[in-house]
Coordinates of C-alpha atoms in Angstrom, one line a residue:
Chain A
M25 CA 13.6 38.8 9.5
Q26 CA 11.8 40.6 12.3
N27 CA 9.9 38.7 14.9
K28 CA 6.6 38.5 12.9
P29 CA 7.3 38.8 9.2
T30 CA 4.5 40.1 7.0
L31 CA 3.0 37.2 4.9
G32 CA 1.3 37.2 1.6
Y33 CA -1.2 34.5 0.5
I34 CA -2.4 33.8 -3.0
G35 CA -4.9 31.1 -3.6
L36 CA -7.6 31.0 -0.9
G37 CA -9.3 27.7 -1.9
L38 CA -10.2 24.6 0.0
M39 CA -6.6 24.4 1.4
G40 CA -5.4 27.9 1.2
K41 CA -8.2 29.6 3.0
P42 CA -8.0 27.6 6.2
M43 CA -4.2 27.8 6.2
A44 CA -4.3 31.6 5.7
I45 CA -6.8 31.9 8.5
N46 CA -4.6 29.9 10.8
L47 CA -1.7 32.3 10.0
L48 CA -3.9 35.3 10.8
K49 CA -5.0 33.7 14.1
A50 CA -1.3 33.2 15.0
G51 CA -0.8 36.9 14.7
Y52 CA 0.9 37.3 11.3
P53 CA 0.2 40.4 9.3
L54 CA -1.4 39.1 6.1
V55 CA -1.8 40.4 2.6
V56 CA -4.0 38.3 0.3
H57 CA -4.9 38.0 -3.3
N58 CA -7.4 35.6 -4.9
R59 CA -9.2 35.3 -8.3
S60 CA -12.6 35.0 -6.7
R61 CA -13.5 38.0 -4.6
E62 CA -15.9 36.5 -2.1
V63 CA -13.3 34.7 -0.1
V64 CA -11.1 37.8 -0.1
N65 CA -13.9 39.9 1.5
D66 CA -14.4 37.2 4.0
I67 CA -10.7 37.1 5.1
V68 CA -10.3 40.9 5.0
K69 CA -13.1 41.0 7.6
Q70 CA -10.9 38.8 9.7
G71 CA -8.0 41.2 9.6
A72 CA -6.1 40.6 6.3
E73 CA -5.3 43.3 3.7
E74 CA -6.0 42.9 0.0
A75 CA -3.6 43.3 -2.9
I76 CA -4.8 43.6 -6.5
T77 CA -2.0 41.5 -8.2
P78 CA 0.5 38.9 -7.1
R79 CA 3.2 41.5 -7.9
E80 CA 1.7 43.8 -5.4
V81 CA 1.5 41.1 -2.8
A82 CA 5.2 40.3 -3.3
S83 CA 6.2 44.0 -3.0
R84 CA 4.5 44.4 0.3
V85 CA 5.5 41.3 2.3
D86 CA 8.5 39.2 3.5
V87 CA 7.2 35.8 2.6
V88 CA 4.7 34.9 -0.2
F89 CA 2.6 31.7 -0.2
T90 CA 0.7 30.2 -3.1
N91 CA -1.8 27.4 -2.9
L92 CA -3.1 26.9 -6.4
P93 CA -4.7 24.0 -8.4
D94 CA -2.1 23.0 -10.9
S95 CA 1.2 23.8 -12.6
P96 CA 0.0 26.3 -15.2
D97 CA -1.7 28.4 -12.4
V98 CA 1.5 28.5 -10.4
E99 CA 3.6 29.4 -13.5
L100 CA 1.3 32.3 -14.3
V101 CA 1.1 33.6 -10.8
A102 CA 4.8 33.2 -10.0
L103 CA 6.4 34.1 -13.4
G104 CA 3.7 35.7 -15.5
P105 CA 2.7 39.3 -16.1
D106 CA 2.0 41.1 -12.8
G107 CA 3.3 37.9 -11.1
I108 CA 5.3 37.5 -7.9
L109 CA 8.7 37.6 -9.6
E110 CA 7.9 41.1 -10.9
G111 CA 7.4 42.3 -7.4
V112 CA 10.4 40.5 -5.9
K113 CA 13.0 42.2 -3.8
A114 CA 16.3 40.7 -2.5
G115 CA 15.7 38.3 0.4
L116 CA 12.0 37.6 -0.4
I117 CA 11.0 34.0 0.3
Y118 CA 8.4 32.5 -2.0
V119 CA 6.8 29.3 -0.7
D120 CA 4.6 27.2 -3.0
H121 CA 2.2 24.9 -1.2
S122 CA 0.6 23.7 -4.5
T123 CA 1.3 20.3 -6.0
I124 CA 3.0 20.9 -9.3
K125 CA 5.7 19.4 -11.6
P126 CA 9.1 19.2 -9.9
S127 CA 10.7 20.6 -13.1
L128 CA 8.5 23.7 -12.8
A129 CA 9.5 24.1 -9.2
R130 CA 13.1 24.0 -10.2
K131 CA 12.6 26.5 -13.0
I132 CA 10.9 28.9 -10.5
A133 CA 13.7 28.5 -8.0
Q134 CA 16.2 29.4 -10.7
E135 CA 14.3 32.6 -11.5
F136 CA 14.0 33.7 -7.9
T137 CA 17.7 32.9 -7.1
A138 CA 18.7 35.1 -10.1
K139 CA 17.0 38.0 -8.3
S140 CA 18.6 37.2 -4.9
A141 CA 15.4 35.8 -3.5
Y142 CA 14.5 32.3 -2.4
A143 CA 11.9 29.8 -3.5
L144 CA 10.7 26.7 -1.6
D145 CA 8.5 24.0 -3.1
A146 CA 6.5 22.9 -0.1
P147 CA 3.5 20.7 -1.2
V148 CA 1.4 19.4 1.6
S149 CA -0.6 16.3 2.4
G150 CA -3.4 15.8 5.0
G151 CA -6.3 17.3 3.1
D152 CA -8.7 20.1 4.1
I153 CA -9.1 18.6 7.6
G154 CA -5.4 18.9 8.1
A155 CA -5.4 22.4 6.7
Q156 CA -8.1 23.4 9.1
Q157 CA -6.5 21.8 12.1
G158 CA -2.9 22.8 11.2
T159 CA -1.7 19.2 11.1
L160 CA -0.5 19.0 7.5
A161 CA 2.6 17.2 6.4
I162 CA 4.9 19.6 4.5
M163 CA 7.5 18.2 2.1
V164 CA 10.1 20.9 1.4
G165 CA 12.6 21.4 -1.4
G166 CA 15.0 24.3 -1.6
P167 CA 17.6 26.2 0.4
K168 CA 17.9 25.2 4.0
Q169 CA 18.5 28.8 5.2
A170 CA 15.2 29.9 3.7
L171 CA 13.4 26.9 5.3
D172 CA 15.0 27.9 8.7
Q173 CA 13.5 31.4 8.3
V174 CA 10.0 30.2 7.6
L175 CA 9.9 27.3 9.9
P176 CA 7.9 29.1 12.7
V177 CA 5.3 29.9 10.0
F178 CA 5.3 26.3 8.8
E179 CA 4.8 25.1 12.3
V180 CA 1.5 27.0 12.5
V181 CA 0.0 25.1 9.5
G182 CA 1.9 21.8 9.6
K183 CA 2.7 19.0 12.1
T184 CA 5.5 17.2 10.2
I185 CA 7.9 19.3 8.2
T186 CA 10.6 17.4 6.2
H187 CA 13.4 19.1 4.3
V188 CA 13.7 16.6 1.4
G189 CA 16.5 18.3 -0.5
E190 CA 17.3 20.9 -3.2
S191 CA 14.6 22.7 -5.2
G192 CA 12.0 20.3 -6.6
A193 CA 12.7 17.6 -4.0
G194 CA 9.5 18.5 -2.1
Q195 CA 7.4 18.0 -5.3
I196 CA 9.2 14.8 -6.0
A197 CA 8.3 13.5 -2.5
K198 CA 4.7 14.5 -3.1
A199 CA 4.7 12.6 -6.4
A200 CA 6.2 9.6 -4.6
N201 CA 3.5 9.9 -2.0
Q202 CA 0.8 9.9 -4.7
I203 CA 2.3 6.8 -6.4
M204 CA 1.9 4.9 -3.1
V205 CA -1.5 6.3 -2.3
A206 CA -3.0 5.4 -5.7
A207 CA -1.5 1.9 -5.5
Q208 CA -3.2 1.3 -2.2
M209 CA -6.5 2.7 -3.4
V210 CA -6.5 0.5 -6.5
A211 CA -5.3 -2.6 -4.7
M212 CA -8.0 -2.2 -2.1
A213 CA -10.6 -1.9 -4.9
E214 CA -9.2 -5.0 -6.7
L215 CA -9.1 -7.2 -3.6
M216 CA -12.7 -6.2 -2.6
I217 CA -13.9 -6.9 -6.2
L218 CA -12.1 -10.3 -6.2
A219 CA -13.6 -11.2 -2.8
K220 CA -17.1 -10.2 -3.9
K221 CA -16.9 -12.0 -7.3
S222 CA -15.5 -15.2 -5.8
G223 CA -18.2 -15.3 -3.1
A224 CA -16.4 -14.2 0.0
D225 CA -17.5 -11.4 2.3
P226 CA -15.3 -8.3 1.5
V227 CA -15.8 -7.1 5.1
K228 CA -14.4 -10.3 6.5
V229 CA -11.6 -10.4 4.0
V230 CA -10.4 -6.9 4.9
Q231 CA -10.6 -7.8 8.6
A232 CA -8.4 -10.9 8.0
I233 CA -5.6 -9.0 6.2
Q234 CA -5.5 -5.5 7.6
G235 CA -3.3 -6.4 10.5
G236 CA -0.5 -8.2 8.5
A237 CA 1.9 -7.4 5.7
A238 CA -1.0 -5.8 3.7
Q239 CA -1.5 -3.2 6.5
C240 CA -1.7 0.4 5.2
W241 CA -3.3 3.7 5.8
T242 CA -5.8 3.1 3.1
L243 CA -7.0 -0.3 4.5
D244 CA -7.0 1.2 8.0
V245 CA -9.2 4.2 7.1
K246 CA -11.2 3.7 3.9
P247 CA -13.0 0.3 4.1
D248 CA -15.6 1.5 6.7
R249 CA -16.6 4.3 4.4
L250 CA -17.0 2.1 1.4
F251 CA -18.9 -0.6 3.3
S252 CA -21.3 2.0 4.6
G253 CA -21.9 3.3 1.1
N254 CA -20.1 6.6 1.6
R255 CA -18.1 7.7 -1.4
N256 CA -18.0 11.4 -0.6
P257 CA -14.6 13.1 -0.3
G258 CA -12.2 13.1 1.5
F259 CA -9.6 13.6 -1.2
K260 CA -11.4 14.1 -4.5
A261 CA -10.7 11.7 -7.3
Y262 CA -10.0 14.5 -9.8
M263 CA -7.3 15.8 -7.6
Q264 CA -5.8 12.3 -7.4
E265 CA -5.9 12.1 -11.2
K266 CA -4.3 15.5 -11.5
D267 CA -1.5 14.5 -9.2
L268 CA -1.0 11.2 -11.1
K269 CA -0.7 13.2 -14.3
I270 CA 2.2 15.1 -12.6
V271 CA 3.7 11.8 -11.6
M272 CA 3.6 10.5 -15.2
D273 CA 4.8 13.8 -16.7
T274 CA 7.7 13.8 -14.3
A275 CA 8.4 10.1 -15.1
R276 CA 8.6 11.0 -18.8
E277 CA 10.7 14.1 -18.2
Y278 CA 13.3 12.3 -16.1
G279 CA 13.1 8.9 -17.8
A280 CA 11.6 6.7 -15.1
P281 CA 9.4 3.9 -16.4
L282 CA 6.4 3.4 -14.0
P283 CA 4.3 0.6 -15.3
A284 CA 1.9 0.3 -12.3
A285 CA 1.4 4.0 -11.8
S286 CA 0.5 4.3 -15.4
I287 CA -2.3 1.8 -14.9
H288 CA -3.5 3.6 -11.8
T289 CA -3.5 6.9 -13.8
Q290 CA -5.7 5.3 -16.5
L291 CA -8.1 4.0 -13.9
Y292 CA -8.5 7.4 -12.3
S293 CA -8.8 8.9 -15.8
A294 CA -11.6 6.4 -16.5
M295 CA -13.2 7.4 -13.2
L296 CA -13.4 11.0 -14.3
Q297 CA -14.9 9.9 -17.7
M298 CA -17.6 8.0 -15.8
G299 CA -18.5 11.2 -14.0
M300 CA -17.1 10.2 -10.6
G301 CA -14.4 12.9 -10.3
E302 CA -16.1 14.6 -7.4
L303 CA -16.1 11.4 -5.3
D304 CA -13.5 10.3 -2.8
N305 CA -10.3 8.8 -4.3
S306 CA -11.3 5.4 -2.7
A307 CA -14.3 5.4 -5.0
V308 CA -12.0 4.3 -7.8
I309 CA -13.6 0.9 -6.9
G310 CA -16.5 2.3 -9.0
V311 CA -14.5 1.8 -12.2
L312 CA -13.8 -1.9 -11.2
E313 CA -17.5 -2.4 -10.4
Q314 CA -18.3 -1.3 -14.0
L315 CA -15.6 -3.6 -15.4
A316 CA -16.9 -6.5 -13.3
A317 CA -20.6 -5.6 -13.6
I318 CA -21.2 -5.8 -9.9
N319 CA -21.8 -3.5 -6.9
L320 CA -19.7 -3.9 -3.8
L321 CA -22.8 -3.6 -1.5
D322 CA -25.2 -5.9 -3.4
Chain B
M8 CA -12.2 -35.0 20.5
Q9 CA -10.0 -35.9 23.5
N10 CA -7.9 -33.3 25.3
K11 CA -4.8 -33.7 23.1
P12 CA -5.9 -35.0 19.7
T13 CA -3.3 -36.8 17.6
L14 CA -2.1 -34.6 14.7
G15 CA -0.7 -35.5 11.3
Y16 CA 1.7 -33.2 9.4
I17 CA 2.5 -33.5 5.7
G18 CA 5.0 -31.0 4.1
L19 CA 7.9 -30.2 6.4
G20 CA 9.5 -27.4 4.5
L21 CA 10.4 -23.8 5.4
M22 CA 7.0 -23.2 7.0
G23 CA 5.8 -26.7 7.9
K24 CA 8.9 -27.9 9.8
P25 CA 8.9 -25.1 12.4
M26 CA 5.1 -25.3 12.7
A27 CA 5.2 -29.0 13.3
I28 CA 8.0 -28.6 15.8
N29 CA 6.0 -26.1 17.7
L30 CA 3.1 -28.5 17.8
L31 CA 5.4 -31.3 19.2
K32 CA 6.7 -28.9 21.8
A33 CA 3.2 -28.1 22.9
G34 CA 2.7 -31.8 23.6
Y35 CA 0.6 -33.0 20.7
P36 CA 1.2 -36.6 19.5
L37 CA 2.4 -36.1 15.9
V38 CA 2.6 -38.4 12.8
V39 CA 4.5 -36.9 9.9
H40 CA 5.1 -37.5 6.2
N41 CA 7.4 -35.7 3.8
R42 CA 8.8 -36.4 0.4
S43 CA 12.4 -35.6 1.5
R44 CA 13.5 -38.1 4.2
E45 CA 16.1 -36.0 5.9
V46 CA 13.7 -33.7 7.7
V47 CA 11.6 -36.7 8.7
N48 CA 14.5 -38.3 10.5
D49 CA 15.2 -35.0 12.2
I50 CA 11.7 -34.5 13.5
V51 CA 11.3 -38.2 14.4
K52 CA 14.3 -37.8 16.7
Q53 CA 12.3 -35.0 18.4
G54 CA 9.4 -37.4 19.2
A55 CA 7.2 -37.6 16.1
E56 CA 6.2 -40.8 14.3
E57 CA 6.5 -41.5 10.6
A58 CA 3.9 -42.6 8.1
I59 CA 4.7 -43.9 4.6
T60 CA 1.8 -42.2 2.8
P61 CA -0.6 -39.3 3.3
R62 CA -3.3 -42.0 3.5
E63 CA -1.6 -43.7 6.4
V64 CA -1.2 -40.3 8.2
A65 CA -5.0 -39.7 7.8
S66 CA -5.8 -43.2 9.1
R67 CA -3.8 -42.7 12.3
V68 CA -4.8 -39.2 13.4
D69 CA -7.6 -36.8 14.3
V70 CA -6.4 -33.8 12.4
V71 CA -4.2 -33.7 9.3
F72 CA -2.3 -30.6 8.3
T73 CA -0.6 -30.0 4.9
N74 CA 1.9 -27.3 4.1
L75 CA 2.8 -27.6 0.5
P76 CA 4.2 -25.4 -2.3
D77 CA 1.3 -25.1 -4.7
S78 CA -2.1 -26.2 -5.8
P79 CA -1.1 -29.4 -7.8
D80 CA 0.9 -30.6 -4.7
V81 CA -2.1 -30.2 -2.5
E82 CA -4.5 -31.8 -5.0
L83 CA -2.2 -34.9 -5.2
V84 CA -1.7 -35.3 -1.5
A85 CA -5.3 -34.6 -0.6
L86 CA -7.2 -36.3 -3.4
G87 CA -4.7 -38.4 -5.3
P88 CA -3.7 -42.1 -5.0
D89 CA -2.7 -43.0 -1.4
G90 CA -3.8 -39.5 -0.5
I91 CA -5.5 -38.2 2.6
L92 CA -9.0 -38.7 1.3
E93 CA -8.3 -42.4 1.0
G94 CA -7.5 -42.7 4.7
V95 CA -10.3 -40.5 5.9
K96 CA -12.8 -41.6 8.6
A97 CA -15.9 -39.7 9.7
G98 CA -15.0 -36.7 11.8
L99 CA -11.5 -36.3 10.6
I100 CA -10.5 -32.6 10.2
Y101 CA -8.2 -31.8 7.3
V102 CA -6.4 -28.4 7.6
D103 CA -4.5 -27.0 4.6
H104 CA -2.0 -24.3 5.5
S105 CA -0.7 -24.0 1.9
T106 CA -1.6 -21.1 -0.4
I107 CA -3.7 -22.6 -3.2
K108 CA -6.5 -21.6 -5.6
P109 CA -9.8 -21.0 -3.7
S110 CA -11.6 -23.1 -6.2
L111 CA -9.4 -26.1 -5.4
A112 CA -10.0 -25.5 -1.7
R113 CA -13.7 -25.6 -2.4
K114 CA -13.4 -28.8 -4.4
I115 CA -11.4 -30.5 -1.6
A116 CA -14.0 -29.4 1.0
Q117 CA -16.8 -31.0 -1.0
E118 CA -14.9 -34.3 -1.2
F119 CA -14.3 -34.4 2.5
T120 CA -17.8 -33.4 3.4
A121 CA -19.1 -36.3 1.2
K122 CA -17.2 -38.6 3.5
S123 CA -18.5 -37.0 6.7
A124 CA -15.2 -35.3 7.4
Y125 CA -14.2 -31.6 7.5
A126 CA -11.8 -29.5 5.5
L127 CA -10.5 -26.1 6.4
D128 CA -8.5 -23.9 4.1
A129 CA -6.2 -22.0 6.4
P130 CA -3.4 -20.2 4.6
V131 CA -1.0 -18.3 6.7
S132 CA 1.0 -15.1 6.5
G133 CA 4.0 -14.0 8.5
G134 CA 6.8 -15.9 6.9
D135 CA 9.3 -18.4 8.3
I136 CA 10.0 -16.1 11.2
G137 CA 6.3 -16.1 12.1
A138 CA 6.3 -19.9 11.7
Q139 CA 9.3 -20.3 14.1
Q140 CA 7.9 -17.9 16.7
G141 CA 4.3 -19.1 16.4
T142 CA 3.0 -15.7 15.5
L143 CA 1.4 -16.4 12.1
A144 CA -1.8 -14.8 10.9
I145 CA -4.2 -17.7 9.9
M146 CA -7.1 -16.9 7.5
V147 CA -9.6 -19.7 7.8
G148 CA -12.4 -20.8 5.4
G149 CA -14.7 -23.7 6.2
P150 CA -17.2 -25.0 8.8
K151 CA -17.1 -23.0 12.1
Q152 CA -17.6 -26.2 14.2
A153 CA -14.4 -27.7 12.7
L154 CA -12.5 -24.5 13.4
D155 CA -13.7 -24.4 17.0
Q156 CA -12.3 -27.9 17.4
V157 CA -8.8 -27.1 16.1
L158 CA -8.6 -23.6 17.6
P159 CA -6.3 -24.7 20.5
V160 CA -4.0 -26.1 17.9
F161 CA -4.1 -23.0 15.7
E162 CA -3.3 -20.9 18.8
V163 CA 0.0 -22.8 19.1
V164 CA 1.2 -21.7 15.6
G165 CA -0.6 -18.5 15.1
K166 CA -1.4 -15.2 16.8
T167 CA -4.3 -13.9 14.7
I168 CA -6.9 -16.4 13.6
T169 CA -9.8 -15.1 11.5
H170 CA -12.7 -17.1 10.3
V171 CA -13.3 -15.5 7.0
G172 CA -16.2 -17.6 5.9
E173 CA -17.2 -20.8 4.0
S174 CA -14.7 -23.1 2.3
G175 CA -12.4 -21.2 0.0
A176 CA -12.8 -17.9 1.9
G177 CA -9.4 -18.4 3.7
Q178 CA -7.7 -18.7 0.3
I179 CA -9.6 -15.7 -1.0
A180 CA -8.3 -13.6 1.9
K181 CA -4.8 -14.8 1.2
A182 CA -5.2 -13.8 -2.5
A183 CA -6.5 -10.4 -1.4
N184 CA -3.5 -10.1 1.0
Q185 CA -1.1 -10.7 -1.9
I186 CA -2.9 -8.2 -4.2
M187 CA -2.1 -5.5 -1.6
V188 CA 1.4 -6.7 -0.7
A189 CA 2.5 -6.8 -4.4
A190 CA 0.9 -3.3 -5.0
Q191 CA 2.9 -1.9 -2.1
M192 CA 6.2 -3.6 -3.2
V193 CA 5.9 -2.3 -6.8
A194 CA 4.8 1.2 -5.7
M195 CA 7.7 1.4 -3.3
A196 CA 10.0 0.4 -6.2
E197 CA 8.5 2.9 -8.6
L198 CA 8.6 5.9 -6.2
M199 CA 12.3 5.1 -5.3
I200 CA 13.1 4.9 -9.0
L201 CA 11.3 8.2 -9.7
A202 CA 13.1 9.9 -6.9
K203 CA 16.5 8.6 -8.0
K204 CA 16.0 9.5 -11.7
S205 CA 14.7 13.0 -11.0
G206 CA 17.6 13.8 -8.7
A207 CA 16.1 13.5 -5.2
D208 CA 17.5 11.3 -2.4
P209 CA 15.2 8.2 -2.2
V210 CA 16.1 7.9 1.6
K211 CA 14.8 11.4 2.3
V212 CA 11.8 10.9 0.0
V213 CA 10.8 7.8 1.9
Q214 CA 11.2 9.6 5.2
A215 CA 9.0 12.5 4.0
I216 CA 6.1 10.2 3.1
Q217 CA 6.1 7.2 5.3
G218 CA 4.1 8.9 8.1
G219 CA 1.2 10.1 6.0
A220 CA -1.4 8.6 3.7
A221 CA 1.3 6.5 2.0
Q222 CA 2.0 4.7 5.3
C223 CA 2.2 0.9 4.9
W224 CA 3.9 -2.2 6.2
T225 CA 6.1 -2.3 3.2
L226 CA 7.3 1.4 3.6
D227 CA 7.8 0.8 7.3
V228 CA 9.9 -2.4 7.0
K229 CA 11.6 -2.7 3.7
P230 CA 13.4 0.6 2.8
D231 CA 16.2 0.1 5.4
R232 CA 17.0 -3.3 3.8
L233 CA 17.1 -1.9 0.3
F234 CA 19.1 1.2 1.2
S235 CA 21.7 -1.0 3.0
G236 CA 22.0 -3.2 -0.1
N237 CA 20.2 -6.2 1.4
R238 CA 18.0 -8.0 -1.1
N239 CA 18.0 -11.4 0.7
P240 CA 14.7 -12.9 1.7
G241 CA 12.4 -12.5 3.7
F242 CA 9.6 -13.7 1.5
K243 CA 11.1 -15.0 -1.7
A244 CA 10.1 -13.4 -5.0
Y245 CA 9.2 -16.7 -6.6
M246 CA 6.7 -17.4 -3.9
Q247 CA 5.2 -13.9 -4.4
E248 CA 5.0 -14.7 -8.2
K249 CA 3.3 -18.0 -7.5
D250 CA 0.8 -16.4 -5.2
L251 CA 0.1 -13.7 -7.8
K252 CA -0.6 -16.5 -10.4
I253 CA -3.2 -17.9 -8.0
V254 CA -4.7 -14.4 -7.8
M255 CA -4.9 -14.1 -11.6
D256 CA -6.2 -17.6 -12.0
T257 CA -8.9 -16.9 -9.4
A258 CA -9.7 -13.6 -11.1
R259 CA -10.2 -15.4 -14.4
E260 CA -12.2 -18.2 -12.8
Y261 CA -14.7 -15.9 -11.0
G262 CA -14.7 -13.1 -13.6
A263 CA -12.9 -10.3 -11.6
P264 CA -10.9 -7.9 -13.8
L265 CA -7.7 -6.9 -11.9
P266 CA -5.7 -4.5 -14.2
A267 CA -3.1 -3.4 -11.6
A268 CA -2.5 -6.9 -10.2
S269 CA -1.9 -8.2 -13.7
I270 CA 0.9 -5.7 -14.1
H271 CA 2.4 -6.6 -10.7
T272 CA 2.3 -10.3 -11.8
Q273 CA 4.1 -9.5 -15.0
L274 CA 6.8 -7.6 -13.1
Y275 CA 7.4 -10.5 -10.7
S276 CA 7.4 -12.8 -13.7
A277 CA 10.1 -10.6 -15.3
M278 CA 12.0 -10.7 -12.0
L279 CA 12.1 -14.5 -12.2
Q280 CA 13.3 -14.4 -15.8
M281 CA 16.1 -12.1 -14.7
G282 CA 17.3 -14.7 -12.3
M283 CA 16.1 -12.9 -9.2
G284 CA 13.5 -15.3 -7.9
E285 CA 15.4 -16.3 -4.8
L286 CA 15.7 -12.6 -3.6
D287 CA 13.2 -10.9 -1.3
N288 CA 9.9 -9.7 -2.8
S289 CA 11.0 -6.1 -2.2
A290 CA 13.8 -6.7 -4.7
V291 CA 11.3 -6.3 -7.5
I292 CA 12.9 -2.9 -7.7
G293 CA 15.6 -4.7 -9.6
V294 CA 13.3 -5.1 -12.6
L295 CA 12.7 -1.3 -12.6
E296 CA 16.4 -0.6 -12.2
Q297 CA 16.8 -2.6 -15.5
L298 CA 14.0 -0.7 -17.2
A299 CA 15.4 2.6 -16.1
A300 CA 19.1 1.6 -16.5
I301 CA 20.1 2.8 -13.0
N302 CA 21.0 1.3 -9.6
L303 CA 19.3 2.5 -6.5
L304 CA 22.5 2.8 -4.6
D305 CA 24.8 4.4 -7.2

């Protein structure tokens, strides 16, 4: 690969747009495609070129990135009609930054390998702030030699890049991440509700425990928001729920019983039913407030 | 209270013995009582005096400490025949370091207040290592003026001392702590099982996620033990299960629905049924290994 490979970017949403802009700013030639045209016009003004289909993107670049909402979107763009696979040439590297089912990531990798190309599953964590600042964590599954080639590009958008293993392993790490994140969110909600109901001050209770064995990112970062009445995202609850559905689908596909994650999934599902899907994932406490008929801040 | 008040200690087990010894070493006159005599002889050799009943301990000291396994033990020793309350005099401070139901802590506080004495619920976290090194976290409920008096004593055995609120608030904080600890332990087990079952390396998966939003004390400290095949305590699973029963009893008493904590309680309960109660609380992964019919290290 020459010094600055030409990159393709498909999916210019909350995550994809700032990541693509960071790549442009780092001097990479960029060809973009997106369903909604507005963002394409915006990024073309900043120096990118436009392609009409994912197939055309693939045919014009050395590395293609996708950043899409869910597994079906990725399957369509990667493997569907006028998709990336149709424009593939030997040696092309396809990097998927979306969070999708590990089994689909493996299927995609097989298809690309059969055409002498590479696929890397490379889901990210760190949110839109991380995407804007180029400080994402990237969990990578797939061939090491392909990762080595795109590493300089990953270093533009990410801070921590971990090669987890073969194809699918990046998505498995992301699923694992979401198991723990959801557990922390729900546990924080439950302990605040218990404190409130039993007549203790949730603020003091959190202070008393956040430095010990209960310490976690969630208890470090989220209580101040909740105690100040701020339930705006952050990481939206409907995305958390979508990722938990991937966790549970994967658990069923590979035969892993996950009793606690299944409860967390149900609570986020309830949250969406209650119309709170656009709130922060820490706002799952709203479901428990309903169950307990109290408000945290009353 | 004079410069070095006389202290009483009841319950010289895994936690109580090293804490009592630290108090002796700090120069406090100490009167002890314990059901098993062996440890009494040992600590008397180191300079403590013995009393035959909790009542006698209370009658001879300024501050009484208990460190007992469970709520019924504390109820008996504090309020039962020949108990602390029978030996109480005005101004006595009773400190309970056990982990018990918040409602019992409140009942005890009422009884002591009625006799112009004080009671503090002051459960600890940090384990036997923390007890030996004097680095425990102490979560305190009860009157601030009593806490101020015993603070120099607390500072001998603990590093972080938090006044959470009125009587019972210390126990509520401890229950809150255990909600989060159990959630982390079970989530770690689930994500390792998912990784293993779906063909990724759990070691790499943990590395990929432990620096991000999944970061927690459990993921920082426990994976190395599990990956090296070490499931020895640490904090024993049967103690975790006992503390979770307190959580669920308290949830029922005060009307707080805790769907996730109830699942964690059931998993620790299963762990005990499977004969794994003496293992570390992180060994709850053993239950999931049975459910998934795999071994983490195979």
